[in-house]
Short mmCIF file of C-alpha atoms and ligand atoms in Angstrom, two decimals:
data_model
loop_
_atom_site.label_atom_id
_atom_site.label_comp_id
_atom_site.label_asym_id
_atom_site.label_seq_id
_atom_site.Cartn_x
_atom_site.Cartn_y
_atom_site.Cartn_z
CA VAL A 1 -1.41 33.17 25.76
CA SER A 2 0.73 32.39 23.23
CA ARG A 3 3.20 30.24 23.27
CA VAL A 4 5.33 29.50 20.46
CA ILE A 5 8.45 30.59 20.68
CA PRO A 6 10.14 33.29 18.32
CA VAL A 7 12.88 32.35 16.01
CA ASP A 8 15.14 34.56 14.40
CA THR A 9 14.70 35.05 11.14
CA PHE A 10 15.89 32.85 8.56
CA ASP A 11 16.91 32.23 4.42
CA LEU A 12 15.62 28.11 4.41
CA VAL A 13 17.28 26.44 1.20
CA ILE A 14 15.63 23.67 0.00
CA PHE A 15 17.33 21.21 -2.42
CA GLY A 16 15.10 19.43 -3.51
CA GLY A 17 12.53 21.73 -3.50
CA THR A 18 10.11 20.55 -6.29
CA GLY A 19 10.13 16.74 -5.06
CA ASP A 20 7.17 14.89 -2.51
CA LEU A 21 8.80 15.80 0.84
CA ALA A 22 8.84 19.53 0.31
CA ARG A 23 5.48 19.01 -1.41
CA ARG A 24 3.63 16.51 1.20
CA LYS A 25 5.54 17.81 4.59
CA ILE A 26 7.90 21.08 3.97
CA LEU A 27 6.29 23.77 2.50
CA PRO A 28 2.93 23.39 4.08
CA GLY A 29 4.32 22.48 7.77
CA LEU A 30 6.70 25.86 7.16
CA TYR A 31 2.71 27.63 6.24
CA ARG A 32 0.77 26.19 8.97
CA ARG A 33 4.28 27.55 10.80
CA PHE A 34 4.02 30.72 8.99
CA LEU A 35 0.07 31.36 10.02
CA GLY A 36 0.94 30.31 13.87
CA GLY A 37 3.21 33.29 13.98
CA GLN A 38 6.35 31.07 14.67
CA MET A 39 7.95 31.65 11.00
CA PRO A 40 9.76 35.65 11.29
CA GLN A 41 7.66 38.12 8.87
CA ASP A 42 11.19 38.77 7.18
CA SER A 43 12.27 35.54 6.20
CA ARG A 44 12.48 33.35 3.10
CA ILE A 45 12.30 30.24 1.24
CA ILE A 46 14.49 29.56 -1.67
CA ALA A 47 13.41 26.32 -3.27
CA ALA A 48 16.46 24.39 -5.61
CA ALA A 49 15.81 22.18 -8.13
CA ARG A 50 16.66 20.94 -11.63
CA SER A 51 14.34 22.02 -13.81
CA ASP A 52 14.20 25.55 -14.66
CA MET A 53 10.93 27.15 -13.49
CA SER A 54 9.76 31.15 -12.60
CA ASP A 55 9.56 32.35 -9.01
CA ASP A 56 5.88 32.50 -10.09
CA GLU A 57 5.37 29.35 -11.29
CA PHE A 58 7.22 27.94 -7.97
CA ARG A 59 4.45 29.73 -6.11
CA ALA A 60 2.11 27.58 -7.79
CA GLN A 61 3.00 24.70 -7.48
CA VAL A 62 3.59 25.92 -3.39
CA ARG A 63 -0.23 26.52 -3.17
CA ALA A 64 -1.32 23.68 -4.61
CA ALA A 65 0.51 21.60 -1.86
CA ILE A 66 -0.63 23.72 0.38
CA GLU A 67 -4.54 23.43 -1.19
CA GLU A 68 -3.55 19.48 -0.72
CA PHE A 69 -2.52 18.75 2.49
CA VAL A 70 -3.02 21.91 5.01
CA ALA A 71 -6.71 21.65 6.34
CA ALA A 72 -9.34 24.00 5.49
CA ASP A 73 -10.13 25.78 8.41
CA LYS A 74 -6.11 26.54 7.87
CA ARG A 75 -5.88 27.75 4.70
CA ASP A 76 -6.67 31.52 4.67
CA ALA A 77 -6.33 33.68 1.04
CA ALA A 78 -4.28 36.54 2.42
CA VAL A 79 -1.83 34.62 5.04
CA ILE A 80 -1.41 32.07 1.91
CA ASP A 81 -0.87 35.31 -0.60
CA GLU A 82 2.08 36.60 2.26
CA PHE A 83 3.46 33.17 2.85
CA VAL A 84 4.24 32.49 -1.38
CA ALA A 85 5.58 36.31 -1.69
CA ARG A 86 8.93 35.00 0.71
CA ILE A 87 9.23 32.09 -1.24
CA SER A 88 12.05 31.92 -4.62
CA TYR A 89 13.21 30.18 -7.07
CA VAL A 90 16.48 28.50 -7.64
CA ALA A 91 17.50 26.07 -10.31
CA ILE A 92 20.61 24.59 -9.30
CA ASP A 93 21.99 21.29 -11.51
CA ALA A 94 23.82 19.96 -7.42
CA THR A 95 26.70 18.80 -9.48
CA GLY A 96 27.61 20.69 -11.51
CA GLU A 97 27.82 24.80 -11.74
CA ASN A 98 25.24 25.86 -12.99
CA GLY A 99 22.99 28.16 -10.35
CA TRP A 100 25.65 28.34 -7.13
CA ALA A 101 26.11 31.44 -7.80
CA GLN A 102 23.17 33.09 -8.21
CA LEU A 103 21.69 31.20 -4.43
CA LYS A 104 24.67 33.10 -3.40
CA ASP A 105 23.20 36.32 -4.33
CA THR A 106 19.99 35.80 -3.09
CA MET A 107 21.05 34.54 0.16
CA ARG A 108 21.41 37.26 2.54
CA ASP A 109 24.07 38.61 5.80
CA GLY A 110 22.73 38.30 9.13
CA VAL A 111 20.30 35.77 8.98
CA ILE A 112 20.03 32.12 10.26
CA ARG A 113 21.27 30.33 6.78
CA ALA A 114 19.45 26.72 6.67
CA PHE A 115 20.26 24.06 4.13
CA TYR A 116 17.42 21.20 3.73
CA PHE A 117 19.10 18.30 1.40
CA SER A 118 15.29 17.05 0.87
CA VAL A 119 17.71 14.72 -1.55
CA ALA A 120 18.89 11.43 -2.69
CA PRO A 121 21.69 11.07 -0.53
CA SER A 122 24.23 10.52 -3.51
CA LEU A 123 24.09 13.95 -4.21
CA PHE A 124 24.26 15.41 -0.01
CA GLY A 125 28.38 15.67 -1.10
CA ALA A 126 28.49 16.93 -4.27
CA ILE A 127 25.77 20.16 -2.05
CA ALA A 128 28.12 20.03 0.70
CA GLU A 129 30.42 20.74 -1.09
CA ARG A 130 29.33 23.24 -3.15
CA LEU A 131 27.76 25.27 -0.31
CA SER A 132 31.51 25.95 1.30
CA ASP A 133 33.20 26.21 -1.97
CA HIS A 134 30.91 29.37 -2.38
CA GLY A 135 31.15 30.41 0.57
CA ILE A 136 27.19 30.11 1.05
CA ALA A 137 27.43 28.52 3.70
CA ASP A 138 29.09 30.05 6.73
CA PRO A 139 29.85 28.52 9.90
CA GLN A 140 26.44 28.96 11.57
CA SER A 141 24.69 28.25 8.64
CA ARG A 142 22.56 24.25 9.84
CA ILE A 143 22.16 21.81 7.08
CA VAL A 144 19.26 19.58 7.59
CA VAL A 145 19.81 16.38 5.98
CA GLU A 146 16.93 13.51 5.25
CA LYS A 147 16.92 9.94 5.34
CA PRO A 148 17.51 7.07 4.66
CA PHE A 149 20.44 8.52 6.58
CA GLY A 150 23.42 5.47 4.49
CA ARG A 151 21.94 1.76 3.97
CA ASP A 152 24.24 -0.02 6.16
CA LEU A 153 26.92 1.38 8.33
CA ALA A 154 29.94 1.98 5.84
CA SER A 155 27.58 3.88 3.87
CA ALA A 156 26.93 5.94 6.89
CA LYS A 157 30.28 6.10 7.98
CA ALA A 158 30.64 7.52 4.25
CA LEU A 159 27.73 10.13 4.93
CA ASN A 160 29.17 11.21 7.89
CA ALA A 161 32.38 11.86 6.42
CA VAL A 162 31.59 13.52 3.42
CA LEU A 163 29.38 15.99 5.59
CA ALA A 164 32.63 16.62 7.71
CA GLN A 165 34.45 17.59 5.23
CA HIS A 166 32.62 20.79 5.00
CA PHE A 167 29.88 21.18 8.72
CA ALA A 168 30.68 20.48 12.26
CA GLU A 169 28.87 18.31 14.13
CA GLU A 170 26.76 21.43 15.54
CA GLN A 171 25.47 21.93 12.07
CA ILE A 172 24.06 18.82 10.63
CA TYR A 173 20.93 18.32 11.52
CA ARG A 174 19.74 14.49 11.04
CA ILE A 175 16.44 14.19 10.66
CA ASP A 176 14.10 11.44 12.01
CA HIS A 177 10.33 12.96 11.59
CA TYR A 178 9.52 10.02 14.61
CA LEU A 179 11.70 12.57 16.92
CA GLY A 180 9.02 14.94 16.05
CA LYS A 181 5.77 13.57 17.09
CA GLU A 182 4.41 15.20 19.91
CA THR A 183 4.13 11.82 22.04
CA VAL A 184 7.27 10.48 21.21
CA GLN A 185 8.37 13.78 22.93
CA ASN A 186 5.72 13.10 25.84
CA LEU A 187 8.00 9.69 26.34
CA MET A 188 10.15 11.68 27.41
CA ALA A 189 7.86 14.58 29.62
CA VAL A 190 6.62 11.64 31.65
CA ARG A 191 9.19 9.40 32.57
CA PHE A 192 11.57 12.29 33.70
CA ALA A 193 8.64 14.86 35.36
CA ASN A 194 7.24 11.96 36.68
CA ILE A 195 8.64 9.66 40.02
CA LEU A 196 5.57 7.28 39.79
CA PHE A 197 6.64 5.61 37.26
CA GLU A 198 10.79 5.48 36.69
CA PRO A 199 10.96 3.58 39.90
CA LEU A 200 9.35 0.74 38.56
CA TRP A 201 11.51 0.90 35.00
CA LYS A 202 13.82 -1.81 35.21
CA ALA A 203 13.66 -4.92 34.45
CA GLN A 204 12.84 -5.91 37.80
CA TYR A 205 9.01 -4.85 37.37
CA ILE A 206 8.54 -4.50 33.40
CA ASP A 207 7.54 -7.89 32.11
CA HIS A 208 8.49 -6.98 28.00
CA VAL A 209 7.88 -3.69 26.51
CA GLN A 210 5.96 -3.73 22.93
CA ILE A 211 6.57 -1.40 19.77
CA THR A 212 3.72 -1.47 16.89
CA VAL A 213 3.89 0.65 14.31
CA ALA A 214 1.68 -0.20 12.11
CA GLU A 215 0.22 0.95 8.57
CA THR A 216 -2.64 0.73 5.79
CA VAL A 217 -0.35 2.07 3.31
CA GLY A 218 1.30 -0.02 0.66
CA VAL A 219 4.54 0.38 -0.71
CA ASP A 220 2.37 1.22 -4.54
CA GLY A 221 4.81 4.08 -6.17
CA ARG A 222 8.05 3.72 -4.57
CA GLY A 223 8.19 0.38 -4.79
CA ALA A 224 11.39 1.50 -6.61
CA TYR A 225 12.93 2.59 -3.28
CA TYR A 226 11.76 0.36 -1.15
CA ASP A 227 12.17 -2.86 -2.66
CA THR A 228 16.16 -1.92 -1.85
CA SER A 229 15.19 -0.54 1.43
CA GLY A 230 12.39 -2.96 3.60
CA ALA A 231 11.09 -2.95 6.25
CA MET A 232 13.86 -3.19 9.00
CA ARG A 233 16.17 -0.42 7.10
CA ASP A 234 13.10 2.23 6.09
CA MET A 235 11.59 1.93 9.49
CA VAL A 236 13.62 -0.12 12.44
CA GLN A 237 16.79 1.29 12.37
CA ASN A 238 15.85 4.68 12.74
CA HIS A 239 11.72 4.78 13.65
CA LEU A 240 11.28 1.88 15.92
CA MET A 241 15.10 2.32 17.35
CA GLN A 242 14.28 5.99 18.58
CA LEU A 243 11.07 4.77 20.45
CA LEU A 244 13.38 2.36 21.73
CA CYS A 245 16.04 4.85 22.99
CA LEU A 246 13.66 6.51 24.53
CA ILE A 247 11.88 4.29 26.92
CA ALA A 248 15.16 2.77 27.79
CA MET A 249 17.90 5.11 28.47
CA GLU A 250 18.71 6.29 31.53
CA PRO A 251 17.77 9.93 32.70
CA PRO A 252 19.75 12.46 31.09
CA TYR A 253 21.46 14.61 33.37
CA HIS A 254 19.80 17.72 31.71
CA PHE A 255 17.30 17.75 28.65
CA ASP A 256 20.21 18.99 26.57
CA PRO A 257 20.61 17.76 23.22
CA ASN A 258 24.01 15.64 23.15
CA ALA A 259 23.18 14.59 26.78
CA VAL A 260 19.91 12.85 26.03
CA ARG A 261 21.72 11.61 23.00
CA ASP A 262 24.25 10.24 24.71
CA GLU A 263 21.74 8.33 26.69
CA LYS A 264 20.41 6.93 23.68
CA LEU A 265 23.29 5.94 22.30
CA LYS A 266 24.16 4.07 25.16
CA VAL A 267 21.36 1.34 25.00
CA ILE A 268 21.97 1.15 21.05
CA ARG A 269 25.76 0.10 21.74
CA ALA A 270 24.26 -2.00 25.04
CA LEU A 271 21.27 -4.07 22.66
CA ASP A 272 22.70 -8.21 21.72
CA PRO A 273 22.65 -9.20 18.43
CA VAL A 274 19.65 -10.64 17.37
CA ALA A 275 18.67 -14.64 17.03
CA PRO A 276 17.09 -15.73 13.31
CA GLU A 277 14.46 -17.66 15.43
CA ASP A 278 13.56 -14.48 16.67
CA ILE A 279 13.59 -12.49 13.70
CA VAL A 280 10.00 -13.38 11.20
CA ARG A 281 9.52 -11.30 8.08
CA GLY A 282 6.44 -11.11 5.90
CA GLN A 283 5.76 -9.61 2.33
CA TYR A 284 1.77 -8.71 1.97
CA LEU A 285 0.09 -10.86 -0.49
CA LYS A 286 -2.15 -9.60 -3.47
CA GLY A 287 -5.67 -8.92 -1.44
CA GLY A 288 -8.77 -8.44 -3.95
CA ASP A 289 -8.09 -5.83 -6.24
CA GLN A 290 -5.13 -4.75 -4.86
CA ASP A 291 -2.03 -5.58 -5.78
CA GLY A 292 0.79 -7.05 -3.76
CA TYR A 293 4.15 -6.42 -2.57
CA VAL A 294 5.94 -8.26 -5.21
CA ALA A 295 3.64 -6.23 -8.19
CA HIS A 296 4.59 -2.95 -6.23
CA SER A 297 7.98 -3.44 -5.98
CA GLY A 298 8.50 -3.97 -10.04
CA ASN A 299 10.61 -7.53 -8.88
CA PRO A 300 8.60 -11.10 -9.05
CA HIS A 301 11.54 -12.89 -7.05
CA SER A 302 12.01 -10.20 -4.51
CA ARG A 303 12.96 -10.44 -1.18
CA THR A 304 12.52 -7.84 0.60
CA GLU A 305 10.39 -7.73 3.58
CA SER A 306 7.28 -5.34 4.07
CA TYR A 307 7.06 -6.47 7.71
CA ILE A 308 9.43 -7.05 10.19
CA ALA A 309 8.77 -8.65 14.21
CA LEU A 310 11.80 -8.66 16.19
CA LYS A 311 12.49 -9.99 19.83
CA VAL A 312 15.57 -7.48 21.06
CA HIS A 313 17.12 -7.86 24.23
CA ILE A 314 19.34 -4.75 25.87
CA SER A 315 22.23 -6.09 27.85
CA ASN A 316 22.44 -3.70 31.17
CA TRP A 317 21.26 -3.86 34.15
CA ARG A 318 18.37 -1.87 33.95
CA TRP A 319 16.65 -3.86 31.38
CA LYS A 320 18.45 -7.91 31.01
CA GLY A 321 15.38 -10.05 31.08
CA THR A 322 12.76 -7.64 29.45
CA PRO A 323 12.30 -8.22 26.11
CA PHE A 324 11.86 -5.59 23.56
CA TYR A 325 9.08 -6.87 20.88
CA LEU A 326 9.28 -4.63 18.67
CA ARG A 327 6.94 -5.25 15.21
CA THR A 328 5.68 -2.13 11.65
CA GLY A 329 4.45 -3.04 8.28
CA LYS A 330 2.17 -2.61 5.50
CA ARG A 331 -1.52 -2.44 4.79
CA LEU A 332 -1.87 -4.39 8.25
CA ARG A 333 -5.36 -3.56 9.67
CA ALA A 334 -5.23 -0.63 11.01
CA ARG A 335 -2.76 2.69 11.31
CA ALA A 336 -1.68 2.57 14.54
CA SER A 337 1.02 3.06 16.49
CA GLU A 338 1.86 2.96 20.45
CA ILE A 339 4.18 1.58 22.63
CA ALA A 340 2.75 -0.87 25.46
CA ILE A 341 4.43 -1.53 28.83
CA THR A 342 3.73 -5.04 30.57
CA PHE A 343 4.32 -4.93 34.33
CA LYS A 344 5.21 -7.83 36.13
CA GLU A 345 2.20 -9.47 38.52
CA PRO A 346 2.49 -8.16 42.27
CA PRO A 347 4.53 -9.94 44.54
CA HIS A 348 1.54 -12.02 46.39
CA SER A 349 -2.00 -12.32 45.50
CA ILE A 350 -4.44 -12.08 48.00
CA PHE A 351 -7.53 -12.12 46.44
CA ASP A 352 -9.24 -15.09 45.56
CA ASP A 353 -9.80 -14.15 42.14
CA ALA A 354 -6.68 -15.37 40.32
CA GLU A 355 -9.04 -15.41 36.58
CA GLY A 356 -9.75 -11.65 36.94
CA TRP A 357 -6.47 -10.93 37.35
CA ARG A 358 -4.86 -8.68 34.27
CA GLU A 359 -1.26 -7.37 34.25
CA ASN A 360 -0.37 -3.21 34.39
CA VAL A 361 0.24 -2.54 31.17
CA LEU A 362 0.32 1.97 30.28
CA VAL A 363 -0.08 2.15 26.70
CA ILE A 364 1.66 5.35 24.90
CA ARG A 365 -0.56 5.70 21.67
CA LEU A 366 1.31 7.83 18.47
CA GLN A 367 -1.00 7.64 16.43
CA PRO A 368 -3.74 8.12 15.76
CA ASN A 369 -5.25 9.88 18.42
CA GLU A 370 -2.78 10.04 20.57
CA GLY A 371 -2.60 9.41 24.62
CA MET A 372 -1.89 7.87 27.13
CA ASN A 373 -3.55 5.17 28.75
CA LEU A 374 -2.83 3.03 31.60
CA MET A 375 -4.52 -0.57 32.40
CA VAL A 376 -5.05 -0.84 36.33
CA MET A 377 -6.88 -3.55 38.27
CA ILE A 378 -9.70 -2.60 40.55
CA LYS A 379 -13.26 -4.40 42.07
CA GLU A 380 -15.95 -4.87 39.86
CA PRO A 381 -18.50 -2.78 40.81
CA GLY A 382 -21.61 -4.35 42.26
CA PRO A 383 -22.20 -6.08 45.16
CA GLY A 384 -20.59 -9.37 43.46
CA GLY A 385 -17.57 -10.23 46.48
CA MET A 386 -14.66 -9.44 46.18
CA ARG A 387 -13.79 -9.72 42.25
CA LEU A 388 -11.45 -8.12 40.58
CA THR A 389 -11.78 -6.19 36.68
CA GLN A 390 -9.60 -4.00 34.39
CA VAL A 391 -9.91 -0.65 33.64
CA PRO A 392 -8.38 2.28 31.31
CA LEU A 393 -7.14 5.43 32.65
CA ASP A 394 -7.50 6.84 29.63
CA MET A 395 -6.09 9.92 28.61
CA SER A 396 -5.96 11.74 25.46
CA PHE A 397 -4.48 14.88 24.72
CA ALA A 398 -6.71 16.32 22.46
CA GLU A 399 -9.21 16.22 25.19
CA ALA A 400 -6.73 16.92 28.30
CA LEU A 401 -5.16 20.41 26.10
CA GLY A 402 -8.91 21.63 24.61
CA GLU A 403 -8.23 23.65 21.82
CA GLU A 404 -4.28 23.38 22.63
CA GLY A 405 -4.20 19.75 21.76
CA GLU A 406 -5.65 20.29 18.58
CA ASP A 407 -3.02 22.29 17.17
CA ILE A 408 -0.79 19.73 17.87
CA PRO A 409 1.94 20.96 15.02
CA ASP A 410 2.91 18.53 12.76
CA ALA A 411 6.50 16.38 12.72
CA TYR A 412 8.17 18.17 10.82
CA GLU A 413 6.95 22.00 11.19
CA ARG A 414 8.13 21.60 14.64
CA LEU A 415 11.51 19.88 13.51
CA ILE A 416 12.20 22.91 10.94
CA MET A 417 11.70 25.64 13.37
CA ASP A 418 14.21 23.63 15.98
CA VAL A 419 16.56 23.63 13.56
CA ILE A 420 16.26 27.73 12.78
CA ARG A 421 16.87 27.87 16.86
CA GLY A 422 19.53 25.87 16.70
CA ASN A 423 18.60 23.02 18.55
CA GLN A 424 19.57 19.21 17.83
CA THR A 425 17.94 17.88 21.07
CA LEU A 426 15.50 16.25 18.19
CA PHE A 427 17.64 14.61 15.90
CA MET A 428 20.16 11.98 15.64
CA ARG A 429 23.76 12.60 16.05
CA GLY A 430 26.62 10.39 13.75
CA ASP A 431 27.79 8.01 15.95
CA GLU A 432 24.49 7.54 17.40
CA VAL A 433 23.55 6.83 13.46
CA GLU A 434 26.86 4.79 12.88
CA ALA A 435 25.43 2.56 15.88
CA ALA A 436 22.18 1.90 15.14
CA TRP A 437 23.77 0.67 11.49
CA ALA A 438 26.52 -1.49 13.19
CA TRP A 439 23.24 -3.34 15.41
CA ALA A 440 20.88 -3.96 11.56
CA ASP A 441 24.09 -5.04 9.95
CA PRO A 442 24.72 -7.80 11.01
CA ILE A 443 21.24 -8.96 11.56
CA ILE A 444 20.61 -8.19 7.97
CA GLU A 445 23.27 -9.72 6.51
CA GLY A 446 22.59 -13.12 8.17
CA TRP A 447 18.87 -13.61 6.57
CA GLU A 448 20.41 -12.53 3.24
CA ARG A 449 23.32 -14.78 4.22
CA ARG A 450 20.54 -17.82 4.90
CA GLY A 451 18.82 -16.78 1.81
CA ASP A 452 15.38 -16.58 4.64
CA ARG A 453 12.61 -15.58 2.45
CA PRO A 454 9.69 -13.26 4.69
CA ARG A 455 6.28 -15.15 5.31
CA GLY A 456 3.68 -13.86 2.60
CA TYR A 457 0.38 -12.55 4.70
CA GLU A 458 -2.76 -11.40 3.60
CA PRO A 459 -3.55 -8.12 3.59
CA GLY A 460 -5.05 -6.11 6.04
CA THR A 461 -4.07 -8.65 9.30
CA SER A 462 -1.55 -7.83 11.55
CA GLY A 463 1.02 -9.38 9.67
CA PRO A 464 2.14 -13.56 9.40
CA GLU A 465 1.09 -15.66 11.36
CA ASP A 466 4.30 -16.17 12.72
CA ALA A 467 4.95 -13.22 14.39
CA LEU A 468 2.54 -14.74 16.90
CA MET A 469 4.50 -17.64 17.79
CA LEU A 470 6.88 -15.18 18.67
CA LEU A 471 5.18 -14.26 21.75
CA HIS A 472 3.67 -17.41 22.52
CA ARG A 473 6.38 -19.55 22.78
CA ASP A 474 7.21 -16.43 25.59
CA GLY A 475 3.50 -17.12 26.45
CA ARG A 476 2.83 -13.60 25.31
CA ARG A 477 0.27 -12.24 22.65
CA TRP A 478 0.82 -8.93 20.97
CA ARG A 479 -1.65 -6.56 21.55
CA GLU A 480 -4.47 -6.10 18.67
CA ILE A 481 -3.91 -3.78 16.25
CA ARG A 482 -6.42 -1.70 15.86
C1 LIG B 501 8.82 7.09 6.69
C2 LIG B 501 8.49 5.78 5.67
O1 LIG B 501 10.12 7.33 7.52
O2 LIG B 501 8.05 7.16 7.78
C3 LIG B 501 6.89 5.21 5.18
O3 LIG B 501 10.19 5.85 4.66
C4 LIG B 501 6.19 5.83 6.08
O4 LIG B 501 7.38 4.23 4.66
C5 LIG B 501 6.71 6.23 7.14
O5 LIG B 501 5.28 4.71 5.21
C6 LIG B 501 6.01 6.19 8.53
O6 LIG B 501 5.71 7.84 9.00
P1 LIG B 501 4.47 8.61 9.52
O7 LIG B 501 4.58 9.93 10.12
O8 LIG B 501 3.58 8.09 8.83
O9 LIG B 501 4.08 6.96 10.80
#
């Protein structure tokens, strides 16, 4: 039985259609949705970019992208032919007048029109303006905007304002691809579809929360962008913040876009400022024959962080007193993202085996090998008396769900289908993005003002030594990155 939710016929225009994101994620994702039967046969994809190119030349690029980024068992020659036949190309000048009349002629009436802005944010305004001036977008049209959504509060406000001149908030889909990840959505299901966890989900029972997004890749190839950003802007303000919100938010009254986003917004507004001693920034060093961060960034004096760890407090009734430790970095030991919720001790121990006792930990693995792991105490089997030991209740989603689990759609393909369905739940609202920047700005300004330098760390490790101290001084430990 197919669980695929059908979507209406659409014309999707991808600005920046020849760019890296389109090649790696958007086009291969659309192909997989086409293969999966979710993209209606008569839908079309129109790539728009600056260079002159024929439809066939662009289709050849799409074929190459599918070859490179779609798994071999999903590449079906006949389906690929059908898919690329639905793609056309328009050369367009985002800031000039070239190509817009042609784009208008290409669009069909009576189908959903969606416009994906996979371009630099500096072009958002120009494109939005031309779409409305030329009458290419209608009031039902949707626009999708990519990160980075600003680099501080002022620039995010300016972007929101420029988009608002031409589009209503209900038409704007700000992508944070972390929200499209299966396990991230599962956070909400686990919390709100079970009675089991929610009663314990508060400072009274939770000692602390760790959110880790560790990567093995460096910034090679995108150093010029990355050096103007750093881990705080690139990962924390958006992706880790979204994870924190989903863990910390109050139950929304319904799984409805604004109800969910209202609750996330309240969490962000309740975040305390972060003290300088609760921040550790790092930069990966040269290792073996691999260049270090400064070589990748092309800036020998760079103070941009490729790693950051922070201790964050949420000042509200539910969370007062429970720290959230966040960390993310490049060139670390493993690609491993997880959320670990460590519970407190039982109020009184009736067992003598104090040494065997460990805290309950609920680990939600985002990637790889998505799943959940609940560490529980049991009696050590055998005749050794009442000795305690900890065992995992381990669940891999792929295993638990069998074949369906293997077919988990990639974050981008799911989010694009949500755009066509008109469902904004997994997209950031304008006020949410602004609130996240309002929290991040003083943190960044603080280290810039103090002239703090990131600590060097060896590639392939779990980051700078100082980050260990962030937890040690609280009598806690980071989980191992594996
Ligand atoms: C992007 C960041 O938003 O997310 C990258 O710009 C980062 O620096 C990437 O590597 C991580 O995404 P994922 O899905 O691989 O965890």
